[in-house]
Amino acid sequence: MADWYLKRNEQITGPYSDQELEDLLITGKITKTDLIRQGTDRQFQTANSLPEQFSRPHENPSSPIIARCRFDPVNLVLVLLIAVAILIPLLDMQFFRSSGRRRSVTKNHLKQIGLALHIYHEQNTTFPPGALSDSKDHPFQSWQALILPYLDHESVFKQIDFQKSWDAPENRPPFQQEISIYLSPNTSQTHSRENYALSHFAGNKLVLKQNQGMKIRESITDGSSNTIMAVELGEGFKPWGDPSSLTVPSAVIRPGKKSLSRGGNHVLFCDGRVLFVDRNIDPAILKALSTPDGGEPLIDY
């Protein structure tokens, strides 16, 4: 029966049935300050004084509008599956973008190291020795310390006493300083237990030799574009001042070996190029790329 009337701004509309009035309340078309009456012989009263079934229609389980809003379990599952199907590609895309950015940073750091090595070569006619040793043949300074001025870290370089070992008490402050170019964004490990700043890269000990600086043309006869100078590590990081921060690439790049970059390692070649080398590279090819004057035949890699 339609016997409800609405009064707003001196205008009266109606009549409305119980269901129509309930729909108006649910959709917000009637506010609590609107005036409503039932029948034609009663006085208007505010909507918030309506009977319980109208003042709280959202609690009425028999309301057809509420019933239409209820989720069917099957529909809810379908909605969730669709949401997951949309989110997974987005998350994968974000992962690969983030991974790509980290690889780009690592590659750029190695390129800057390569540029510093070439500036050193230009000014000294050789690449730096992998390590400097004292009269007793004890290594006491590293190649990464020697190229600091060419990495915009001359202030740190000047703090180092190269007449003493890198781990001498007097040399402790400079070697505790982080050198951002020596770090990879793929790990948060930046200092050793002794609080020395780490490097996530190591030199190729077949090229960066102790007390011996190699010349590009005379010493690297296999070609600078075919010889690895330095490699990205995956574990066993050493302080950048440690003269033993040298390795053989085949000890780092191989199946089962941990790496910071997914699937392999970035390597710096003697000509300044940086390439990503898959951990499953043919060992014979990797060996040929590691030696500066082995004369090994090379195929495409």
PDB file of C-alpha atoms in Angstrom:
ATOM      1  CA  MET A   1       0.000   0.000   0.000  1.00  0.00           C
ATOM      2  CA  ALA A   2       1.385   3.408  -0.987  1.00  0.00           C
ATOM      3  CA  ASP A   3       0.638   5.808   1.866  1.00  0.00           C
ATOM      4  CA  TRP A   4       3.974   7.470   2.694  1.00  0.00           C
ATOM      5  CA  TYR A   5       4.575  11.154   1.901  1.00  0.00           C
ATOM      6  CA  LEU A   6       7.806  13.167   1.822  1.00  0.00           C
ATOM      7  CA  LYS A   7       8.000  16.891   2.587  1.00  0.00           C
ATOM      8  CA  ARG A   8      11.060  18.902   1.604  1.00  0.00           C
ATOM      9  CA  ASN A   9      11.283  22.673   1.151  1.00  0.00           C
ATOM     10  CA  GLU A  10       7.514  22.953   1.589  1.00  0.00           C
ATOM     11  CA  GLN A  11       6.958  20.535  -1.307  1.00  0.00           C
ATOM     12  CA  ILE A  12       5.135  17.279  -0.671  1.00  0.00           C
ATOM     13  CA  THR A  13       5.738  14.208  -2.828  1.00  0.00           C
ATOM     14  CA  GLY A  14       4.164  10.774  -2.657  1.00  0.00           C
ATOM     15  CA  PRO A  15       2.532   8.532  -1.971  1.00  0.00           C
ATOM     16  CA  TYR A  16       5.310   5.922  -1.628  1.00  0.00           C
ATOM     17  CA  SER A  17       4.996   2.270  -0.746  1.00  0.00           C
ATOM     18  CA  ASP A  18       7.004   0.715   2.074  1.00  0.00           C
ATOM     19  CA  GLN A  19       9.467  -0.708  -0.455  1.00  0.00           C
ATOM     20  CA  GLU A  20       9.833   2.579  -2.333  1.00  0.00           C
ATOM     21  CA  LEU A  21      10.480   4.452   0.903  1.00  0.00           C
ATOM     22  CA  GLU A  22      13.045   1.876   1.949  1.00  0.00           C
ATOM     23  CA  ASP A  23      14.831   2.189  -1.412  1.00  0.00           C
ATOM     24  CA  LEU A  24      14.965   5.978  -1.034  1.00  0.00           C
ATOM     25  CA  LEU A  25      16.490   5.627   2.417  1.00  0.00           C
ATOM     26  CA  ILE A  26      19.104   3.101   1.267  1.00  0.00           C
ATOM     27  CA  THR A  27      20.170   5.165  -1.734  1.00  0.00           C
ATOM     28  CA  GLY A  28      20.474   8.307   0.393  1.00  0.00           C
ATOM     29  CA  LYS A  29      17.729  10.213  -1.389  1.00  0.00           C
ATOM     30  CA  ILE A  30      16.069  10.818   1.972  1.00  0.00           C
ATOM     31  CA  THR A  31      18.103  12.425   4.745  1.00  0.00           C
ATOM     32  CA  LYS A  32      17.454  12.277   8.469  1.00  0.00           C
ATOM     33  CA  THR A  33      16.190  15.867   8.470  1.00  0.00           C
ATOM     34  CA  ASP A  34      13.558  15.308   5.784  1.00  0.00           C
ATOM     35  CA  LEU A  35       9.927  15.230   6.947  1.00  0.00           C
ATOM     36  CA  ILE A  36       7.824  12.107   6.402  1.00  0.00           C
ATOM     37  CA  ARG A  37       4.315  11.038   7.331  1.00  0.00           C
ATOM     38  CA  GLN A  38       2.164   7.978   6.824  1.00  0.00           C
ATOM     39  CA  GLY A  39      -1.329   8.599   5.491  1.00  0.00           C
ATOM     40  CA  THR A  40      -2.994  11.961   4.973  1.00  0.00           C
ATOM     41  CA  ASP A  41      -4.295  12.610   8.453  1.00  0.00           C
ATOM     42  CA  ARG A  42      -1.050  12.405  10.424  1.00  0.00           C
ATOM     43  CA  GLN A  43       1.582  15.008  11.171  1.00  0.00           C
ATOM     44  CA  PHE A  44       4.984  15.045   9.433  1.00  0.00           C
ATOM     45  CA  GLN A  45       7.943  13.846  11.464  1.00  0.00           C
ATOM     46  CA  THR A  46      11.679  13.694  10.755  1.00  0.00           C
ATOM     47  CA  ALA A  47      13.030  10.647   8.969  1.00  0.00           C
ATOM     48  CA  ASN A  48      15.207   9.628  11.919  1.00  0.00           C
ATOM     49  CA  SER A  49      12.046   9.011  13.940  1.00  0.00           C
ATOM     50  CA  LEU A  50      10.702   6.456  11.465  1.00  0.00           C
ATOM     51  CA  PRO A  51       9.950   2.915  12.595  1.00  0.00           C
ATOM     52  CA  GLU A  52      12.970   0.673  13.161  1.00  0.00           C
ATOM     53  CA  GLN A  53      12.634  -1.204   9.886  1.00  0.00           C
ATOM     54  CA  PHE A  54      13.021   2.075   7.962  1.00  0.00           C
ATOM     55  CA  SER A  55      15.559   3.940  10.102  1.00  0.00           C
ATOM     56  CA  ARG A  56      18.043   1.043   9.702  1.00  0.00           C
ATOM     57  CA  PRO A  57      17.143  -0.548   6.418  1.00  0.00           C
ATOM     58  CA  HIS A  58      20.671  -1.886   5.904  1.00  0.00           C
ATOM     59  CA  GLU A  59      20.121  -4.260   8.809  1.00  0.00           C
ATOM     60  CA  ASN A  60      16.953  -5.684   7.316  1.00  0.00           C
ATOM     61  CA  PRO A  61      17.926  -9.121   5.954  1.00  0.00           C
ATOM     62  CA  SER A  62      14.796  -9.306   3.823  1.00  0.00           C
ATOM     63  CA  SER A  63      15.660  -6.157   1.886  1.00  0.00           C
ATOM     64  CA  PRO A  64      15.859  -7.046  -1.824  1.00  0.00           C
ATOM     65  CA  ILE A  65      18.479  -4.344  -2.363  1.00  0.00           C
ATOM     66  CA  ILE A  66      20.701  -5.816   0.326  1.00  0.00           C
ATOM     67  CA  ALA A  67      20.140  -9.256  -1.091  1.00  0.00           C
ATOM     68  CA  ARG A  68      21.297  -8.073  -4.494  1.00  0.00           C
ATOM     69  CA  CYS A  69      24.525  -6.735  -2.942  1.00  0.00           C
ATOM     70  CA  ARG A  70      25.534  -9.998  -1.305  1.00  0.00           C
ATOM     71  CA  PHE A  71      28.466 -11.832  -2.919  1.00  0.00           C
ATOM     72  CA  ASP A  72      27.938 -15.297  -4.193  1.00  0.00           C
ATOM     73  CA  PRO A  73      30.951 -17.449  -3.115  1.00  0.00           C
ATOM     74  CA  VAL A  74      31.558 -18.571  -6.693  1.00  0.00           C
ATOM     75  CA  ASN A  75      31.519 -14.993  -7.954  1.00  0.00           C
ATOM     76  CA  LEU A  76      33.878 -13.943  -5.172  1.00  0.00           C
ATOM     77  CA  VAL A  77      36.371 -16.645  -6.178  1.00  0.00           C
ATOM     78  CA  LEU A  78      36.159 -15.531  -9.805  1.00  0.00           C
ATOM     79  CA  VAL A  79      36.810 -11.921  -8.813  1.00  0.00           C
ATOM     80  CA  LEU A  80      39.855 -12.971  -6.777  1.00  0.00           C
ATOM     81  CA  LEU A  81      41.210 -15.095  -9.626  1.00  0.00           C
ATOM     82  CA  ILE A  82      40.853 -12.200 -12.053  1.00  0.00           C
ATOM     83  CA  ALA A  83      42.611  -9.873  -9.599  1.00  0.00           C
ATOM     84  CA  VAL A  84      45.493 -12.335  -9.194  1.00  0.00           C
ATOM     85  CA  ALA A  85      45.755 -12.787 -12.968  1.00  0.00           C
ATOM     86  CA  ILE A  86      46.097  -9.017 -13.348  1.00  0.00           C
ATOM     87  CA  LEU A  87      48.535  -8.530 -10.463  1.00  0.00           C
ATOM     88  CA  ILE A  88      51.008 -11.312 -11.287  1.00  0.00           C
ATOM     89  CA  PRO A  89      52.161  -9.821 -14.637  1.00  0.00           C
ATOM     90  CA  LEU A  90      52.428  -6.401 -12.992  1.00  0.00           C
ATOM     91  CA  LEU A  91      54.561  -7.813 -10.174  1.00  0.00           C
ATOM     92  CA  ASP A  92      56.728  -9.722 -12.655  1.00  0.00           C
ATOM     93  CA  MET A  93      57.187  -6.560 -14.697  1.00  0.00           C
ATOM     94  CA  GLN A  94      58.170  -4.630 -11.575  1.00  0.00           C
ATOM     95  CA  PHE A  95      60.631  -7.377 -10.615  1.00  0.00           C
ATOM     96  CA  PHE A  96      62.313  -7.375 -14.009  1.00  0.00           C
ATOM     97  CA  ARG A  97      62.417  -3.580 -14.097  1.00  0.00           C
ATOM     98  CA  SER A  98      64.026  -3.518 -10.663  1.00  0.00           C
ATOM     99  CA  SER A  99      66.426  -6.304 -11.636  1.00  0.00           C
ATOM    100  CA  GLY A 100      67.277  -4.448 -14.835  1.00  0.00           C
ATOM    101  CA  ARG A 101      68.031  -1.264 -12.908  1.00  0.00           C
ATOM    102  CA  ARG A 102      70.348  -3.134 -10.536  1.00  0.00           C
ATOM    103  CA  ARG A 103      72.165  -4.754 -13.443  1.00  0.00           C
ATOM    104  CA  SER A 104      72.543  -1.359 -15.061  1.00  0.00           C
ATOM    105  CA  VAL A 105      74.127   0.050 -11.887  1.00  0.00           C
ATOM    106  CA  THR A 106      76.548  -2.882 -11.618  1.00  0.00           C
ATOM    107  CA  LYS A 107      77.493  -2.536 -15.268  1.00  0.00           C
ATOM    108  CA  ASN A 108      78.025   1.201 -14.891  1.00  0.00           C
ATOM    109  CA  HIS A 109      80.248   0.721 -11.835  1.00  0.00           C
ATOM    110  CA  LEU A 110      82.462  -1.712 -13.724  1.00  0.00           C
ATOM    111  CA  LYS A 111      82.657   0.708 -16.644  1.00  0.00           C
ATOM    112  CA  GLN A 112      83.847   3.454 -14.298  1.00  0.00           C
ATOM    113  CA  ILE A 113      86.458   1.095 -12.870  1.00  0.00           C
ATOM    114  CA  GLY A 114      87.555   0.304 -16.416  1.00  0.00           C
ATOM    115  CA  LEU A 115      87.826   3.994 -17.256  1.00  0.00           C
ATOM    116  CA  ALA A 116      89.917   4.610 -14.127  1.00  0.00           C
ATOM    117  CA  LEU A 117      92.239   1.745 -15.079  1.00  0.00           C
ATOM    118  CA  HIS A 118      92.732   3.211 -18.546  1.00  0.00           C
ATOM    119  CA  ILE A 119      93.456   6.683 -17.177  1.00  0.00           C
ATOM    120  CA  TYR A 120      96.016   5.083 -14.871  1.00  0.00           C
ATOM    121  CA  HIS A 121      97.526   3.318 -17.904  1.00  0.00           C
ATOM    122  CA  GLU A 122      97.645   6.563 -19.846  1.00  0.00           C
ATOM    123  CA  GLN A 123      99.502   8.347 -17.058  1.00  0.00           C
ATOM    124  CA  ASN A 124     101.785   5.473 -16.040  1.00  0.00           C
ATOM    125  CA  THR A 125     102.122   3.569 -19.369  1.00  0.00           C
ATOM    126  CA  THR A 126     100.910   0.371 -17.660  1.00  0.00           C
ATOM    127  CA  PHE A 127      97.886  -0.886 -15.803  1.00  0.00           C
ATOM    128  CA  PRO A 128      98.361  -0.864 -12.018  1.00  0.00           C
ATOM    129  CA  PRO A 129      99.879  -3.935 -10.407  1.00  0.00           C
ATOM    130  CA  GLY A 130      97.331  -6.178  -8.766  1.00  0.00           C
ATOM    131  CA  ALA A 131      99.172  -5.774  -5.482  1.00  0.00           C
ATOM    132  CA  LEU A 132     102.205  -4.000  -4.102  1.00  0.00           C
ATOM    133  CA  SER A 133     104.467  -6.056  -1.858  1.00  0.00           C
ATOM    134  CA  ASP A 134     107.213  -5.132   0.575  1.00  0.00           C
ATOM    135  CA  SER A 135     110.840  -6.262   0.609  1.00  0.00           C
ATOM    136  CA  LYS A 136     109.779  -9.567   2.123  1.00  0.00           C
ATOM    137  CA  ASP A 137     107.349 -10.127  -0.756  1.00  0.00           C
ATOM    138  CA  HIS A 138     104.398  -9.546   1.544  1.00  0.00           C
ATOM    139  CA  PRO A 139     101.494  -7.827  -0.310  1.00  0.00           C
ATOM    140  CA  PHE A 140     100.477  -4.637   1.454  1.00  0.00           C
ATOM    141  CA  GLN A 141      98.455  -2.473  -1.000  1.00  0.00           C
ATOM    142  CA  SER A 142      95.805  -3.253  -3.645  1.00  0.00           C
ATOM    143  CA  TRP A 143      95.091  -2.166  -7.200  1.00  0.00           C
ATOM    144  CA  GLN A 144      91.743  -0.745  -6.093  1.00  0.00           C
ATOM    145  CA  ALA A 145      93.540   1.665  -3.767  1.00  0.00           C
ATOM    146  CA  LEU A 146      95.882   2.773  -6.562  1.00  0.00           C
ATOM    147  CA  ILE A 147      93.085   3.922  -8.897  1.00  0.00           C
ATOM    148  CA  LEU A 148      91.132   5.948  -6.307  1.00  0.00           C
ATOM    149  CA  PRO A 149      92.211   9.346  -7.733  1.00  0.00           C
ATOM    150  CA  TYR A 150      90.626   8.395 -11.069  1.00  0.00           C
ATOM    151  CA  LEU A 151      87.339   7.524  -9.365  1.00  0.00           C
ATOM    152  CA  ASP A 152      86.942  10.986  -7.790  1.00  0.00           C
ATOM    153  CA  HIS A 153      88.234   9.715  -4.444  1.00  0.00           C
ATOM    154  CA  GLU A 154      91.561  11.506  -4.303  1.00  0.00           C
ATOM    155  CA  SER A 155      90.809  12.690  -0.761  1.00  0.00           C
ATOM    156  CA  VAL A 156      90.657   9.065   0.425  1.00  0.00           C
ATOM    157  CA  PHE A 157      93.775   8.237  -1.596  1.00  0.00           C
ATOM    158  CA  LYS A 158      95.726  11.003   0.152  1.00  0.00           C
ATOM    159  CA  GLN A 159      94.840   9.573   3.568  1.00  0.00           C
ATOM    160  CA  ILE A 160      96.593   6.285   2.769  1.00  0.00           C
ATOM    161  CA  ASP A 161     100.192   5.735   3.829  1.00  0.00           C
ATOM    162  CA  PHE A 162     101.470   3.573   0.961  1.00  0.00           C
ATOM    163  CA  GLN A 163     104.684   2.898   2.859  1.00  0.00           C
ATOM    164  CA  LYS A 164     102.694   0.794   5.312  1.00  0.00           C
ATOM    165  CA  SER A 165     100.358  -2.150   5.007  1.00  0.00           C
ATOM    166  CA  TRP A 166      96.727  -1.438   4.207  1.00  0.00           C
ATOM    167  CA  ASP A 167      95.644  -2.943   7.541  1.00  0.00           C
ATOM    168  CA  ALA A 168      98.143  -0.996   9.643  1.00  0.00           C
ATOM    169  CA  PRO A 169      96.438   0.986  12.432  1.00  0.00           C
ATOM    170  CA  GLU A 170      97.377   4.260  10.718  1.00  0.00           C
ATOM    171  CA  ASN A 171      95.605   3.167   7.532  1.00  0.00           C
ATOM    172  CA  ARG A 172      92.447   1.946   9.188  1.00  0.00           C
ATOM    173  CA  PRO A 173      90.329   5.153   8.762  1.00  0.00           C
ATOM    174  CA  PRO A 174      90.593   5.464   4.954  1.00  0.00           C
ATOM    175  CA  PHE A 175      90.027   1.761   4.349  1.00  0.00           C
ATOM    176  CA  GLN A 176      86.867   1.822   6.426  1.00  0.00           C
ATOM    177  CA  GLN A 177      85.273   4.290   4.020  1.00  0.00           C
ATOM    178  CA  GLU A 178      82.767   2.941   1.509  1.00  0.00           C
ATOM    179  CA  ILE A 179      83.586   3.491  -2.148  1.00  0.00           C
ATOM    180  CA  SER A 180      80.196   3.331  -3.857  1.00  0.00           C
ATOM    181  CA  ILE A 181      81.647   2.325  -7.232  1.00  0.00           C
ATOM    182  CA  TYR A 182      83.098  -0.806  -5.633  1.00  0.00           C
ATOM    183  CA  LEU A 183      79.652  -1.899  -4.441  1.00  0.00           C
ATOM    184  CA  SER A 184      76.820  -3.767  -6.137  1.00  0.00           C
ATOM    185  CA  PRO A 185      73.165  -2.876  -5.447  1.00  0.00           C
ATOM    186  CA  ASN A 186      72.374  -6.596  -5.248  1.00  0.00           C
ATOM    187  CA  THR A 187      73.670  -7.033  -1.705  1.00  0.00           C
ATOM    188  CA  SER A 188      73.596  -5.029   1.503  1.00  0.00           C
ATOM    189  CA  GLN A 189      76.924  -6.432   2.712  1.00  0.00           C
ATOM    190  CA  THR A 190      79.267  -3.430   2.713  1.00  0.00           C
ATOM    191  CA  HIS A 191      81.727  -4.015   5.576  1.00  0.00           C
ATOM    192  CA  SER A 192      83.810  -6.873   6.895  1.00  0.00           C
ATOM    193  CA  ARG A 193      83.711  -8.087  10.478  1.00  0.00           C
ATOM    194  CA  GLU A 194      86.669  -5.825  11.157  1.00  0.00           C
ATOM    195  CA  ASN A 195      84.618  -2.921   9.734  1.00  0.00           C
ATOM    196  CA  TYR A 196      86.720  -2.530   6.590  1.00  0.00           C
ATOM    197  CA  ALA A 197      84.744  -1.360   3.551  1.00  0.00           C
ATOM    198  CA  LEU A 198      84.218  -4.163   1.044  1.00  0.00           C
ATOM    199  CA  SER A 199      84.439  -4.428  -2.712  1.00  0.00           C
ATOM    200  CA  HIS A 200      82.061  -6.625  -4.695  1.00  0.00           C
ATOM    201  CA  PHE A 201      84.561  -6.880  -7.547  1.00  0.00           C
ATOM    202  CA  ALA A 202      87.907  -8.635  -7.879  1.00  0.00           C
ATOM    203  CA  GLY A 203      90.726  -8.236 -10.354  1.00  0.00           C
ATOM    204  CA  ASN A 204      91.863 -10.972 -12.710  1.00  0.00           C
ATOM    205  CA  LYS A 205      95.130 -12.119 -11.126  1.00  0.00           C
ATOM    206  CA  LEU A 206      96.403 -13.256 -14.535  1.00  0.00           C
ATOM    207  CA  VAL A 207      96.350  -9.623 -15.695  1.00  0.00           C
ATOM    208  CA  LEU A 208      96.729  -7.591 -12.498  1.00  0.00           C
ATOM    209  CA  LYS A 209      99.889  -9.206 -11.205  1.00  0.00           C
ATOM    210  CA  GLN A 210     101.850  -8.541  -8.045  1.00  0.00           C
ATOM    211  CA  ASN A 211     104.384  -5.719  -8.436  1.00  0.00           C
ATOM    212  CA  GLN A 212     103.918  -5.847 -12.199  1.00  0.00           C
ATOM    213  CA  GLY A 213     101.952  -3.455 -14.372  1.00  0.00           C
ATOM    214  CA  MET A 214     100.954  -4.804 -17.772  1.00  0.00           C
ATOM    215  CA  LYS A 215     100.964  -2.802 -20.986  1.00  0.00           C
ATOM    216  CA  ILE A 216      98.014  -3.140 -23.326  1.00  0.00           C
ATOM    217  CA  ARG A 217      99.876  -3.858 -26.547  1.00  0.00           C
ATOM    218  CA  GLU A 218     103.076  -5.462 -25.333  1.00  0.00           C
ATOM    219  CA  SER A 219     101.683  -7.647 -22.532  1.00  0.00           C
ATOM    220  CA  ILE A 220      98.081  -8.389 -23.513  1.00  0.00           C
ATOM    221  CA  THR A 221      98.842 -10.089 -26.813  1.00  0.00           C
ATOM    222  CA  ASP A 222      95.541 -11.970 -26.932  1.00  0.00           C
ATOM    223  CA  GLY A 223      93.875  -8.594 -27.408  1.00  0.00           C
ATOM    224  CA  SER A 224      92.321  -6.270 -24.855  1.00  0.00           C
ATOM    225  CA  SER A 225      88.836  -7.099 -26.165  1.00  0.00           C
ATOM    226  CA  ASN A 226      89.448 -10.803 -25.492  1.00  0.00           C
ATOM    227  CA  THR A 227      90.915 -10.519 -21.997  1.00  0.00           C
ATOM    228  CA  ILE A 228      89.031 -10.132 -18.725  1.00  0.00           C
ATOM    229  CA  MET A 229      90.343  -7.466 -16.351  1.00  0.00           C
ATOM    230  CA  ALA A 230      87.918  -7.736 -13.415  1.00  0.00           C
ATOM    231  CA  VAL A 231      84.844  -9.708 -12.438  1.00  0.00           C
ATOM    232  CA  GLU A 232      81.721  -9.272 -10.332  1.00  0.00           C
ATOM    233  CA  LEU A 233      81.778 -11.537  -7.282  1.00  0.00           C
ATOM    234  CA  GLY A 234      78.890 -13.409  -5.703  1.00  0.00           C
ATOM    235  CA  GLU A 235      80.432 -14.207  -2.338  1.00  0.00           C
ATOM    236  CA  GLY A 236      83.714 -14.044  -0.463  1.00  0.00           C
ATOM    237  CA  PHE A 237      83.894 -10.264  -0.674  1.00  0.00           C
ATOM    238  CA  LYS A 238      87.124  -8.682   0.517  1.00  0.00           C
ATOM    239  CA  PRO A 239      87.932  -5.116   1.560  1.00  0.00           C
ATOM    240  CA  TRP A 240      88.816  -2.917  -1.388  1.00  0.00           C
ATOM    241  CA  GLY A 241      92.149  -2.225   0.279  1.00  0.00           C
ATOM    242  CA  ASP A 242      93.020  -5.902   0.624  1.00  0.00           C
ATOM    243  CA  PRO A 243      95.806  -6.750  -1.869  1.00  0.00           C
ATOM    244  CA  SER A 244      94.425 -10.276  -2.143  1.00  0.00           C
ATOM    245  CA  SER A 245      91.245  -8.989  -3.830  1.00  0.00           C
ATOM    246  CA  LEU A 246      92.247 -10.945  -6.930  1.00  0.00           C
ATOM    247  CA  THR A 247      90.875 -14.116  -8.477  1.00  0.00           C
ATOM    248  CA  VAL A 248      90.780 -16.273 -11.573  1.00  0.00           C
ATOM    249  CA  PRO A 249      87.469 -15.787 -13.457  1.00  0.00           C
ATOM    250  CA  SER A 250      86.885 -19.541 -13.710  1.00  0.00           C
ATOM    251  CA  ALA A 251      86.806 -19.706  -9.908  1.00  0.00           C
ATOM    252  CA  VAL A 252      83.911 -17.242  -9.855  1.00  0.00           C
ATOM    253  CA  ILE A 253      81.893 -17.991 -12.995  1.00  0.00           C
ATOM    254  CA  ARG A 254      80.712 -21.579 -13.070  1.00  0.00           C
ATOM    255  CA  PRO A 255      77.591 -23.681 -12.423  1.00  0.00           C
ATOM    256  CA  GLY A 256      76.610 -23.861  -8.771  1.00  0.00           C
ATOM    257  CA  LYS A 257      78.631 -20.793  -7.869  1.00  0.00           C
ATOM    258  CA  LYS A 258      76.746 -17.982  -6.162  1.00  0.00           C
ATOM    259  CA  SER A 259      76.404 -14.745  -8.122  1.00  0.00           C
ATOM    260  CA  LEU A 260      74.845 -11.363  -7.390  1.00  0.00           C
ATOM    261  CA  SER A 261      73.381 -11.104 -10.882  1.00  0.00           C
ATOM    262  CA  ARG A 262      70.892 -13.757 -11.849  1.00  0.00           C
ATOM    263  CA  GLY A 263      72.409 -16.488 -14.020  1.00  0.00           C
ATOM    264  CA  GLY A 264      75.983 -15.262 -14.212  1.00  0.00           C
ATOM    265  CA  ASN A 265      78.414 -12.416 -13.632  1.00  0.00           C
ATOM    266  CA  HIS A 266      79.339  -9.080 -15.158  1.00  0.00           C
ATOM    267  CA  VAL A 267      82.937  -8.882 -16.312  1.00  0.00           C
ATOM    268  CA  LEU A 268      85.165  -5.979 -17.297  1.00  0.00           C
ATOM    269  CA  PHE A 269      87.414  -6.514 -20.312  1.00  0.00           C
ATOM    270  CA  CYS A 270      90.766  -4.837 -20.774  1.00  0.00           C
ATOM    271  CA  ASP A 271      89.353  -2.598 -23.508  1.00  0.00           C
ATOM    272  CA  GLY A 272      86.800  -1.157 -21.057  1.00  0.00           C
ATOM    273  CA  ARG A 273      83.780  -3.130 -22.258  1.00  0.00           C
ATOM    274  CA  VAL A 274      81.452  -4.732 -19.719  1.00  0.00           C
ATOM    275  CA  LEU A 275      79.578  -7.899 -20.643  1.00  0.00           C
ATOM    276  CA  PHE A 276      77.358 -10.328 -18.789  1.00  0.00           C
ATOM    277  CA  VAL A 277      78.788 -13.853 -18.850  1.00  0.00           C
ATOM    278  CA  ASP A 278      76.466 -16.795 -18.304  1.00  0.00           C
ATOM    279  CA  ARG A 279      77.598 -19.151 -15.553  1.00  0.00           C
ATOM    280  CA  ASN A 280      77.252 -22.033 -18.020  1.00  0.00           C
ATOM    281  CA  ILE A 281      79.848 -20.633 -20.414  1.00  0.00           C
ATOM    282  CA  ASP A 282      82.190 -23.211 -21.938  1.00  0.00           C
ATOM    283  CA  PRO A 283      85.115 -23.509 -19.459  1.00  0.00           C
ATOM    284  CA  ALA A 284      87.612 -23.548 -22.334  1.00  0.00           C
ATOM    285  CA  ILE A 285      86.280 -20.229 -23.621  1.00  0.00           C
ATOM    286  CA  LEU A 286      86.345 -18.698 -20.142  1.00  0.00           C
ATOM    287  CA  LYS A 287      89.936 -19.840 -19.685  1.00  0.00           C
ATOM    288  CA  ALA A 288      90.903 -18.282 -23.016  1.00  0.00           C
ATOM    289  CA  LEU A 289      89.232 -15.010 -22.004  1.00  0.00           C
ATOM    290  CA  SER A 290      91.118 -15.017 -18.708  1.00  0.00           C
ATOM    291  CA  THR A 291      94.670 -15.256 -20.036  1.00  0.00           C
ATOM    292  CA  PRO A 292      96.324 -12.146 -21.515  1.00  0.00           C
ATOM    293  CA  ASP A 293      98.836 -13.993 -23.683  1.00  0.00           C
ATOM    294  CA  GLY A 294      97.747 -17.628 -23.916  1.00  0.00           C
ATOM    295  CA  GLY A 295      97.154 -17.556 -27.651  1.00  0.00           C
ATOM    296  CA  GLU A 296      94.074 -19.773 -27.324  1.00  0.00           C
ATOM    297  CA  PRO A 297      91.733 -19.825 -30.323  1.00  0.00           C
ATOM    298  CA  LEU A 298      88.413 -18.133 -29.608  1.00  0.00           C
ATOM    299  CA  ILE A 299      85.017 -18.751 -31.111  1.00  0.00           C
ATOM    300  CA  ASP A 300      81.959 -16.587 -30.561  1.00  0.00           C
ATOM    301  CA  TYR A 301      80.881 -16.382 -26.936  1.00  0.00           C
TER     302      TYR A 301
END
